[in-house]
Structures are given as structure tokens and as C-alpha cells.
Short mmCIF file of C-alpha atoms in Angstrom, two decimals:
data_model
loop_
_atom_site.label_atom_id
_atom_site.label_comp_id
_atom_site.label_asym_id
_atom_site.label_seq_id
_atom_site.Cartn_x
_atom_site.Cartn_y
_atom_site.Cartn_z
CA MET I 90 71.22 -38.99 21.81
CA ILE I 91 70.63 -40.16 17.45
CA LYS I 92 73.90 -40.83 16.60
CA CYS I 93 72.36 -41.68 13.03
CA LEU I 94 69.13 -40.32 11.09
CA ILE I 95 67.89 -42.58 7.93
CA TRP I 96 66.36 -40.90 4.94
CA ASP I 97 62.87 -42.34 3.24
CA LEU I 98 62.75 -40.27 -0.44
CA ASP I 99 59.68 -40.13 -2.26
CA GLU I 100 57.70 -37.26 0.07
CA THR I 101 60.20 -37.35 2.55
CA LEU I 102 63.53 -35.93 1.43
CA TRP I 103 62.21 -34.31 -2.24
CA HIS I 104 58.45 -33.89 -3.95
CA GLY I 105 57.57 -35.99 -5.04
CA THR I 106 57.74 -39.93 -6.74
CA LEU I 107 60.79 -40.87 -8.55
CA ALA I 108 59.67 -44.13 -9.88
CA ASP I 109 56.52 -41.96 -11.41
CA ASP I 110 58.14 -38.36 -12.64
CA GLU I 111 62.52 -38.07 -12.11
CA GLU I 112 62.02 -34.27 -11.64
CA VAL I 113 61.05 -34.64 -8.43
CA SER I 114 63.23 -31.76 -5.93
CA LEU I 115 64.55 -31.17 -2.92
CA ARG I 116 61.72 -30.24 -0.06
CA PRO I 117 62.62 -26.35 0.77
CA GLY I 118 64.77 -26.65 3.79
CA ILE I 119 65.89 -29.65 3.25
CA ARG I 120 69.62 -28.82 2.20
CA GLU I 121 70.20 -26.84 5.53
CA VAL I 122 68.87 -30.27 7.69
CA LEU I 123 71.64 -32.44 6.39
CA GLU I 124 73.97 -29.67 6.69
CA GLN I 125 73.37 -28.73 10.35
CA LEU I 126 72.81 -32.76 11.14
CA ASP I 127 76.03 -32.89 9.10
CA GLY I 128 77.77 -30.29 11.37
CA ARG I 129 76.72 -31.35 14.30
CA GLY I 130 78.96 -35.59 13.67
CA ILE I 131 75.29 -37.20 13.25
CA LEU I 132 75.87 -39.91 10.33
CA GLN I 133 73.06 -40.04 7.84
CA SER I 134 71.85 -42.73 5.59
CA VAL I 135 68.99 -43.22 3.75
CA ALA I 136 65.98 -47.00 3.33
CA SER I 137 63.42 -46.16 0.56
CA ARG I 138 62.25 -48.23 -2.29
CA ASN I 139 63.50 -48.33 -5.13
CA ASP I 140 65.66 -48.40 -8.85
CA HIS I 141 68.91 -48.25 -7.11
CA GLY I 142 70.67 -47.06 -9.99
CA LEU I 143 67.92 -44.29 -10.35
CA ALA I 144 67.69 -42.71 -7.11
CA MET I 145 71.63 -42.22 -6.48
CA GLU I 146 71.87 -40.97 -9.70
CA LYS I 147 69.20 -38.29 -8.70
CA LEU I 148 70.55 -37.43 -5.45
CA GLU I 149 74.11 -36.60 -7.00
CA GLN I 150 72.88 -34.85 -10.17
CA LEU I 151 70.24 -32.72 -6.05
CA GLY I 152 74.51 -32.47 -4.82
CA VAL I 153 73.52 -33.96 -1.25
CA CYS I 154 74.71 -37.66 -1.93
CA ARG I 155 77.96 -37.28 0.24
CA TYR I 156 75.86 -36.41 2.93
CA PHE I 157 75.09 -40.47 3.21
CA LEU I 158 76.96 -43.30 4.20
CA TYR I 159 75.28 -46.77 3.12
CA PRO I 160 71.75 -46.26 1.10
CA GLN I 161 70.48 -48.74 0.91
CA ILE I 162 67.56 -48.56 -2.13
CA GLY I 163 65.63 -51.25 -3.16
CA TRP I 164 62.89 -52.66 -3.22
CA GLY I 165 62.86 -54.91 0.57
CA ALA I 166 61.81 -54.36 3.41
CA LYS I 167 63.25 -50.79 4.96
CA ALA I 168 63.57 -52.68 8.73
CA GLU I 169 66.29 -54.43 6.98
CA GLY I 170 67.37 -51.97 5.42
CA ILE I 171 67.69 -49.79 8.71
CA ARG I 172 69.50 -53.16 9.89
CA ARG I 173 71.96 -53.39 8.31
CA ILE I 174 72.98 -49.76 7.79
CA ALA I 175 73.39 -49.78 11.32
CA SER I 176 75.44 -53.29 11.67
CA GLU I 177 78.03 -50.92 8.42
CA LEU I 178 77.70 -48.02 11.37
CA ASN I 179 78.08 -50.14 14.38
CA ILE I 180 75.63 -47.85 16.03
CA GLY I 181 72.73 -49.57 18.42
CA LEU I 182 69.74 -49.32 16.86
CA ASP I 183 68.30 -46.83 19.96
CA ALA I 184 70.94 -44.74 18.56
CA ILE I 185 69.05 -44.29 15.03
CA ALA I 186 65.92 -42.46 13.75
CA PHE I 187 64.04 -43.14 10.88
CA ILE I 188 61.89 -40.44 9.26
CA ASP I 189 58.83 -40.79 6.37
CA ASP I 190 55.89 -39.90 5.03
CA ASN I 191 54.02 -43.18 5.27
CA PRO I 192 52.41 -44.64 7.63
CA PHE I 193 53.15 -47.71 7.46
CA GLU I 194 56.52 -47.50 6.79
CA ARG I 195 56.99 -46.06 9.84
CA TYR I 196 54.63 -48.66 11.95
CA GLU I 197 56.87 -51.31 10.45
CA ALA I 198 60.18 -50.24 10.88
CA GLY I 199 59.00 -49.35 14.25
CA THR I 200 57.34 -53.00 14.78
CA TYR I 201 60.90 -54.64 14.27
CA LEU I 202 63.46 -52.22 15.08
CA PRO I 203 61.22 -51.42 18.33
CA GLU I 204 64.51 -49.95 19.65
CA LEU I 205 63.81 -47.81 16.37
CA THR I 206 63.20 -43.59 16.97
CA VAL I 207 60.59 -42.82 14.02
CA TYR I 208 59.56 -39.39 12.45
CA SER I 209 56.77 -38.00 10.06
CA ALA I 210 57.96 -36.28 7.39
CA HIS I 211 56.04 -33.05 8.51
CA GLU I 212 58.20 -33.50 11.76
CA ALA I 213 61.92 -33.21 9.00
CA LEU I 214 62.23 -28.98 9.66
CA GLU I 215 61.76 -29.05 13.08
CA LEU I 216 64.82 -32.04 13.90
CA VAL I 217 67.47 -30.06 14.29
CA GLY I 218 65.41 -28.41 17.16
CA TYR I 219 64.80 -31.52 19.09
CA PRO I 220 66.53 -32.74 22.54
CA GLU I 221 68.25 -35.75 20.76
CA PHE I 222 69.66 -34.15 17.94
CA ARG I 223 71.87 -31.64 19.57
CA VAL I 224 75.24 -32.46 20.95
CA GLY I 225 77.01 -29.50 22.61
CA LYS I 226 79.25 -27.88 21.56
CA PRO I 227 80.76 -28.88 18.72
CA THR I 228 84.21 -29.84 17.85
CA ARG I 229 86.49 -30.83 15.47
CA GLU I 230 86.26 -34.47 15.73
CA ALA I 231 82.04 -34.15 15.22
CA GLY I 232 82.64 -32.08 12.54
CA LYS I 233 84.91 -34.76 10.62
CA ARG I 234 82.48 -37.62 11.53
CA ARG I 235 81.34 -38.73 8.72
CA GLU I 236 84.62 -38.19 6.35
CA MET I 237 86.31 -40.30 9.19
CA MET I 238 83.64 -43.01 8.88
CA LEU I 239 84.17 -42.55 5.52
CA SER I 240 87.40 -43.36 5.93
CA ARG I 241 86.63 -46.31 8.41
CA LEU I 242 84.98 -47.87 4.87
CA GLU I 243 88.19 -47.45 3.06
CA ARG I 244 89.87 -49.53 5.38
CA THR I 245 87.89 -51.71 5.97
CA THR I 246 87.88 -52.19 1.83
CA ALA I 247 91.63 -52.44 1.91
CA GLU I 248 91.54 -55.29 4.91
CA GLN I 249 88.74 -57.32 2.69
CA ARG I 250 91.78 -56.94 -0.23
CA PHE I 251 94.61 -58.08 1.77
CA THR I 252 96.53 -61.19 1.60
CA GLY I 253 98.46 -61.44 4.59
CA THR I 254 97.87 -62.03 8.38
CA ARG I 255 95.95 -59.70 10.01
CA GLU I 256 98.72 -58.48 12.16
CA ASP I 257 100.78 -57.54 8.01
CA PHE I 258 97.88 -55.82 7.86
CA LEU I 259 97.65 -53.64 11.03
CA ARG I 260 101.22 -53.16 10.70
CA SER I 261 100.93 -52.06 7.00
CA CYS I 262 97.77 -48.92 8.81
CA PHE I 263 101.29 -47.17 10.37
CA MET I 264 98.95 -46.30 14.14
CA GLU I 265 100.92 -44.19 16.06
CA LEU I 266 98.74 -42.64 19.16
CA GLU I 267 100.05 -40.22 21.32
CA VAL I 268 98.72 -40.46 24.50
CA ARG I 269 98.88 -37.47 26.76
CA THR I 270 97.20 -35.18 29.30
CA ALA I 271 94.45 -33.36 27.94
CA ARG I 272 94.19 -29.39 27.58
CA GLU I 273 91.30 -26.83 28.20
CA GLU I 274 90.74 -27.24 24.62
CA ASP I 275 90.25 -30.69 24.38
CA LEU I 276 87.57 -31.16 26.82
CA ASP I 277 84.09 -31.08 24.67
CA ARG I 278 85.63 -33.92 23.05
CA ALA I 279 86.64 -35.83 26.06
CA PHE I 280 82.69 -35.15 27.09
CA GLU I 281 81.14 -36.05 24.04
CA LEU I 282 83.29 -38.96 24.19
CA ALA I 283 82.30 -39.29 27.62
CA ALA I 284 78.01 -38.76 26.84
CA ARG I 285 78.21 -40.93 23.19
CA THR I 286 80.48 -43.66 23.52
CA ASN I 287 77.99 -47.01 25.03
CA GLN I 288 80.69 -49.66 23.67
CA PHE I 289 83.71 -49.45 25.62
CA ASN I 290 82.46 -47.49 28.56
CA ASN I 291 83.01 -48.93 31.92
CA PHE I 292 80.50 -46.89 33.95
CA ALA I 293 76.97 -46.39 32.31
CA GLU I 294 76.36 -43.32 34.17
CA ARG I 295 77.11 -40.29 32.16
CA MET I 296 79.29 -37.11 32.93
CA SER I 297 78.08 -33.43 33.17
CA GLU I 298 80.47 -30.95 31.42
CA ASP I 299 81.32 -30.12 35.04
CA VAL I 300 82.20 -33.02 36.05
CA VAL I 301 85.06 -33.51 33.09
CA CYS I 302 85.55 -29.82 33.20
CA SER I 303 87.40 -31.54 37.07
CA TYR I 304 89.44 -33.23 35.98
CA LEU I 305 91.56 -30.99 34.07
CA GLU I 306 91.71 -28.58 37.16
CA SER I 307 92.37 -30.89 40.54
CA PRO I 308 96.11 -31.50 41.83
CA THR I 309 94.49 -34.93 43.17
CA LYS I 310 92.59 -35.58 38.99
CA GLY I 311 93.97 -36.56 36.13
CA LEU I 312 92.10 -36.52 32.92
CA TYR I 313 94.31 -38.15 29.27
CA VAL I 314 93.26 -38.08 26.33
CA ALA I 315 94.76 -39.70 22.96
CA GLU I 316 94.51 -38.85 19.26
CA LEU I 317 95.34 -41.71 16.10
CA LYS I 318 96.30 -41.36 13.21
CA ASP I 319 97.03 -43.54 10.55
CA ARG I 320 97.78 -44.39 6.58
CA PHE I 321 93.78 -43.64 5.99
CA GLY I 322 93.68 -39.99 7.71
CA ASP I 323 93.71 -37.79 11.24
CA HIS I 324 91.03 -39.21 13.44
CA GLY I 325 91.34 -36.61 16.42
CA ILE I 326 90.97 -37.60 20.36
CA VAL I 327 89.56 -41.49 19.96
CA GLY I 328 90.22 -42.13 23.95
CA ALA I 329 89.86 -39.88 27.12
CA ALA I 330 89.80 -41.23 30.93
CA MET I 331 89.32 -39.61 33.71
CA LEU I 332 91.77 -40.81 36.93
CA ASP I 333 91.25 -40.19 40.73
CA TYR I 334 94.82 -40.12 43.15
CA GLU I 335 94.00 -42.10 46.37
CA GLU I 336 97.04 -42.28 48.70
CA GLU I 337 98.17 -44.80 47.12
CA ARG I 338 95.88 -46.67 44.69
CA LEU I 339 94.97 -45.04 41.35
CA ASP I 340 91.00 -44.79 40.67
CA ILE I 341 89.87 -45.07 36.87
CA ARG I 342 86.52 -43.20 37.63
CA LEU I 343 85.46 -43.42 33.19
CA PHE I 344 87.32 -44.19 30.72
CA CYS I 345 86.46 -44.49 27.20
CA ILE I 346 87.02 -44.98 23.56
CA SER I 347 85.54 -44.42 20.06
CA CYS I 348 84.19 -46.96 18.65
CA ARG I 349 85.43 -46.17 15.76
CA ILE I 350 88.72 -47.80 16.49
CA GLU I 351 87.62 -51.20 17.61
CA GLY I 352 89.89 -54.00 17.53
CA ARG I 353 93.12 -52.61 16.59
CA GLY I 354 94.38 -52.71 20.09
CA ILE I 355 93.82 -49.02 20.52
CA GLY I 356 92.09 -49.74 24.01
CA THR I 357 94.97 -51.39 25.88
CA ALA I 358 97.66 -49.12 23.62
CA PHE I 359 95.59 -46.38 25.69
CA LEU I 360 95.24 -46.72 28.92
CA GLY I 361 97.93 -48.64 29.31
CA THR I 362 99.52 -46.10 28.50
CA VAL I 363 97.50 -44.07 31.17
CA LEU I 364 98.22 -46.13 33.77
CA LYS I 365 101.86 -45.80 32.97
CA LEU I 366 102.14 -42.53 32.81
CA ALA I 367 100.02 -42.15 35.64
CA ARG I 368 102.35 -43.90 38.09
CA GLN I 369 105.46 -42.11 36.59
CA GLU I 370 103.64 -39.21 38.09
CA TYR I 371 102.66 -40.86 41.85
CA PRO I 372 104.83 -43.61 41.95
CA ALA I 373 104.06 -44.26 45.11
CA MET I 374 100.48 -46.31 43.70
CA LEU I 375 100.17 -49.14 43.99
CA GLU I 376 97.67 -50.83 42.43
CA ALA I 377 95.02 -49.79 40.13
CA VAL I 378 90.85 -50.02 40.30
CA CYS I 379 88.28 -49.49 38.09
CA SER I 380 84.58 -50.02 38.20
CA TYR I 381 82.75 -52.10 35.52
CA ARG I 382 78.39 -51.14 35.60
CA SER I 383 77.29 -53.32 32.32
CA THR I 384 75.02 -51.97 30.66
CA GLY I 385 74.28 -55.27 27.95
CA ARG I 386 76.29 -53.49 25.51
CA ASN I 387 79.72 -52.21 26.81
CA ARG I 388 81.00 -56.16 27.14
CA PRO I 389 84.32 -54.45 25.00
CA ALA I 390 85.07 -52.00 27.69
CA LEU I 391 85.14 -55.51 30.61
CA MET I 392 87.49 -57.11 27.81
CA LEU I 393 90.11 -55.09 27.15
CA LEU I 394 89.88 -54.17 30.96
CA GLN I 395 90.89 -58.32 31.35
CA LEU I 396 92.97 -57.81 28.42
CA LEU I 397 95.19 -55.52 30.68
CA GLY I 398 95.47 -58.44 33.90
CA PHE I 399 92.79 -56.59 35.75
CA ALA I 400 90.80 -59.26 38.14
CA ARG I 401 87.65 -58.87 39.83
CA LYS I 402 87.94 -57.55 43.75
CA GLU I 403 84.26 -56.81 44.21
CA LYS I 404 81.51 -57.19 43.69
CA GLN I 405 78.48 -54.24 44.02
CA GLU I 406 74.85 -54.24 43.73
CA HIS I 407 74.91 -52.49 40.39
CA ASP I 408 79.20 -53.00 40.26
CA SER I 409 81.68 -54.42 39.81
CA ILE I 410 85.34 -53.27 41.09
CA TYR I 411 88.81 -54.47 38.90
CA ALA I 412 91.98 -54.58 40.11
CA LEU I 413 95.25 -54.52 39.32
CA PRO I 414 98.19 -54.50 41.30
CA LEU I 415 101.20 -51.75 40.23
CA PRO I 416 103.61 -51.41 39.21
CA PHE I 417 102.48 -54.12 36.18
CA ALA I 418 104.02 -54.91 33.02
CA TYR I 419 102.51 -54.24 29.36
CA CYS I 420 103.72 -54.22 25.62
CA ALA I 421 101.81 -52.61 23.10
CA PRO I 422 100.85 -54.34 20.18
CA ASP I 423 103.81 -53.54 18.27
CA TRP I 424 101.65 -52.00 15.11
CA ILE I 425 100.71 -48.95 17.18
CA VAL I 426 104.03 -46.86 17.57
CA VAL I 427 102.74 -45.27 20.92
CA LYS I 428 103.58 -41.29 21.44
CA THR I 429 103.22 -39.47 25.44
CA GLU I 430 104.04 -36.01 25.79
CA HIS I 431 107.37 -35.39 25.26
CA PHE I 432 106.97 -37.59 21.89
CA LYS I 433 109.34 -40.55 23.92
CA GLN I 434 107.55 -43.89 21.40
CA LEU I 435 107.01 -46.60 23.40
CA GLU I 436 106.38 -49.08 19.70
CA GLY I 437 106.28 -53.19 21.84
CA ARG I 438 107.96 -51.96 24.72
CA THR I 439 106.90 -52.75 28.10
CA LEU I 440 105.32 -50.92 30.12
CA GLY I 441 105.44 -51.14 34.05
#
């Protein structure tokens, strides 16, 4: 699945070479491709050998500048620009694609970044039909993904300028996390999170839509979601957790949390609250267990479990089983106001 497409400019996004003639024009159909990918939640950027100021001015004139996050325009190697974009967006290179008309540039980028998916410029109008650019049913969060990334940039900038402690900065963000059981209208977003999340995801297996739906319909299963708001906007659903209830054991089949909100304590606040709500519903539960399968990129998911007090109970061929005795004590960070379905505030209170 491609999460970000990075465009070359000359003879790829537009006809002509800007350094030779400033009267370049968008290639026919390109605007529609930009709009469709943006609507699907696929982020876009630019890596181009050009004069930065002149190229940005031209993108503004053509009315497409808003689509591109962290554009890397200059005279350095495009592979380095692509690497910087990936780092800024916190997206793995295996989920990034690059499109360029020049075979040398494509070869260089693919050689230095072998995980990268590379396309020739003549494929530009066909990209929206490729399976790697199909993201399932559209969700509210997908349509706002570019805006959410801009909010993330605004938050990062505000944090860099803040003169107090990090905890003081996080308190100034006024984070409000609502944790509740999922509704039917949340299923597409829950499936999207399960399919897209690579870092805060405890399991390598991708759940089918039918499996996700079953967690809404079965009395022995539970599906929880988390919605986040802060001073920078409404981030929509940022977390999902799928639970199996087995007599005295609570099995966390899958939890996934958007990588956009890393480093704020949201993950532990969400999963800790989920465990509290589940045990309120099933007070006989004596243990919570969770399978963890390392993918090389999802170590943050393991760290989240350990922060909550999970310890490894069993090592299997591919997975490790982590367990937590119930009831357990957990205090959410005091910079997050956690609300449950009944809007009872749990800010800074002990869960258990």
C-alpha cells in the first residue's frame, strides 16, 4: 500500500523544463490525479532539481501547491530529498512511491532506496487505478489526512518554540481522548487503521473487513475506538482495539494506533482505558493477554505493552504472548483528558 507519492516536476508534473522556460503547464489529467489521490488520503510531495523559489511560485500559480507536503526542491540528489520527506512524514520507504520522467533519476533513487516503488512519468494518469493506490472505502480521516499532517507540522513547530518542559507543552495542547465501543459507521476507519498502521500494531497479520466486522456483531468480542481532539484540530479516530472474551481471560487480538500521534502518551491512555472498560463489562476477567509479532518496525507496540505492565508469558514460533494480571493500576498522563462513552472524565485517575 502506497501512503505517499513523490512527484518530479519537469516533464512529469508539468510539460517543459522550468529552468529553460517559465511558461510550463500542467500535463493534461494531472490535476485530477492529484485530487483523487488526495481524496483517498494518499499524501503527496515533490523531489525536483530546480530553483526552489521559482518552482514553488510556479506550483502556486498552477493552483496545486497545497497538495505537496515538505517539498524537496534544490540541486542535491533526489534520493536524499525522498529520504527527508519519509522522515518528516514518519512513513516507511516501503510505503512511498516516486514518479519521474528521467530513467537516470529513477535508477539512482531505486538504487539508493531499494524499498522505494518507482514509476515512469508516462504512468502518471494510470496510478489511480493501480491496486497499491486503492485504499478501500473512503473515510472521513482519509479525506482530511493532508490537513492532519499540516496540523502535525504546526504542533511540531509550536513545540520547538515552546520554552517550558515537554510535559508543560503537552498540557498546553489540551488533548481530549474519547474511548468508546465502535459503531457501524466506524468500521471502515477501523479496517483502514488495521491495514495501514505499521509501528503501533501488535500483529503482522492484516485483518479482512469481514473479520473486523465480526468484532462489532459478536457478544464474545469487542471493538473499541479512540477519537482525539486538541488545540490543533479534530484528528478523528486514531486508535482501534479488537478484543476476545474467553472465560477469565481477555485476549487483545489486535491494537493499532495512528503513527501521526506518536510520543504523546495517547497509546497507553487508549489501551489502558480499553482494559478498564472491558473489565467493567466482564468483571470475572483475571488476566489480559496480547500476542506480539515483531515486524522490524513495530517495536513501539511492544514498548506500549511494557509501559502498561505486560510481561512476556510464552514464546512461540513466530509470536510472543504478553500477559497482564487483572485488575491493574494505571494512571493516564495528566495532560490527556480521557472520556468514555458516558463522558465520565478519567483525567489522571487510577484505572483498575
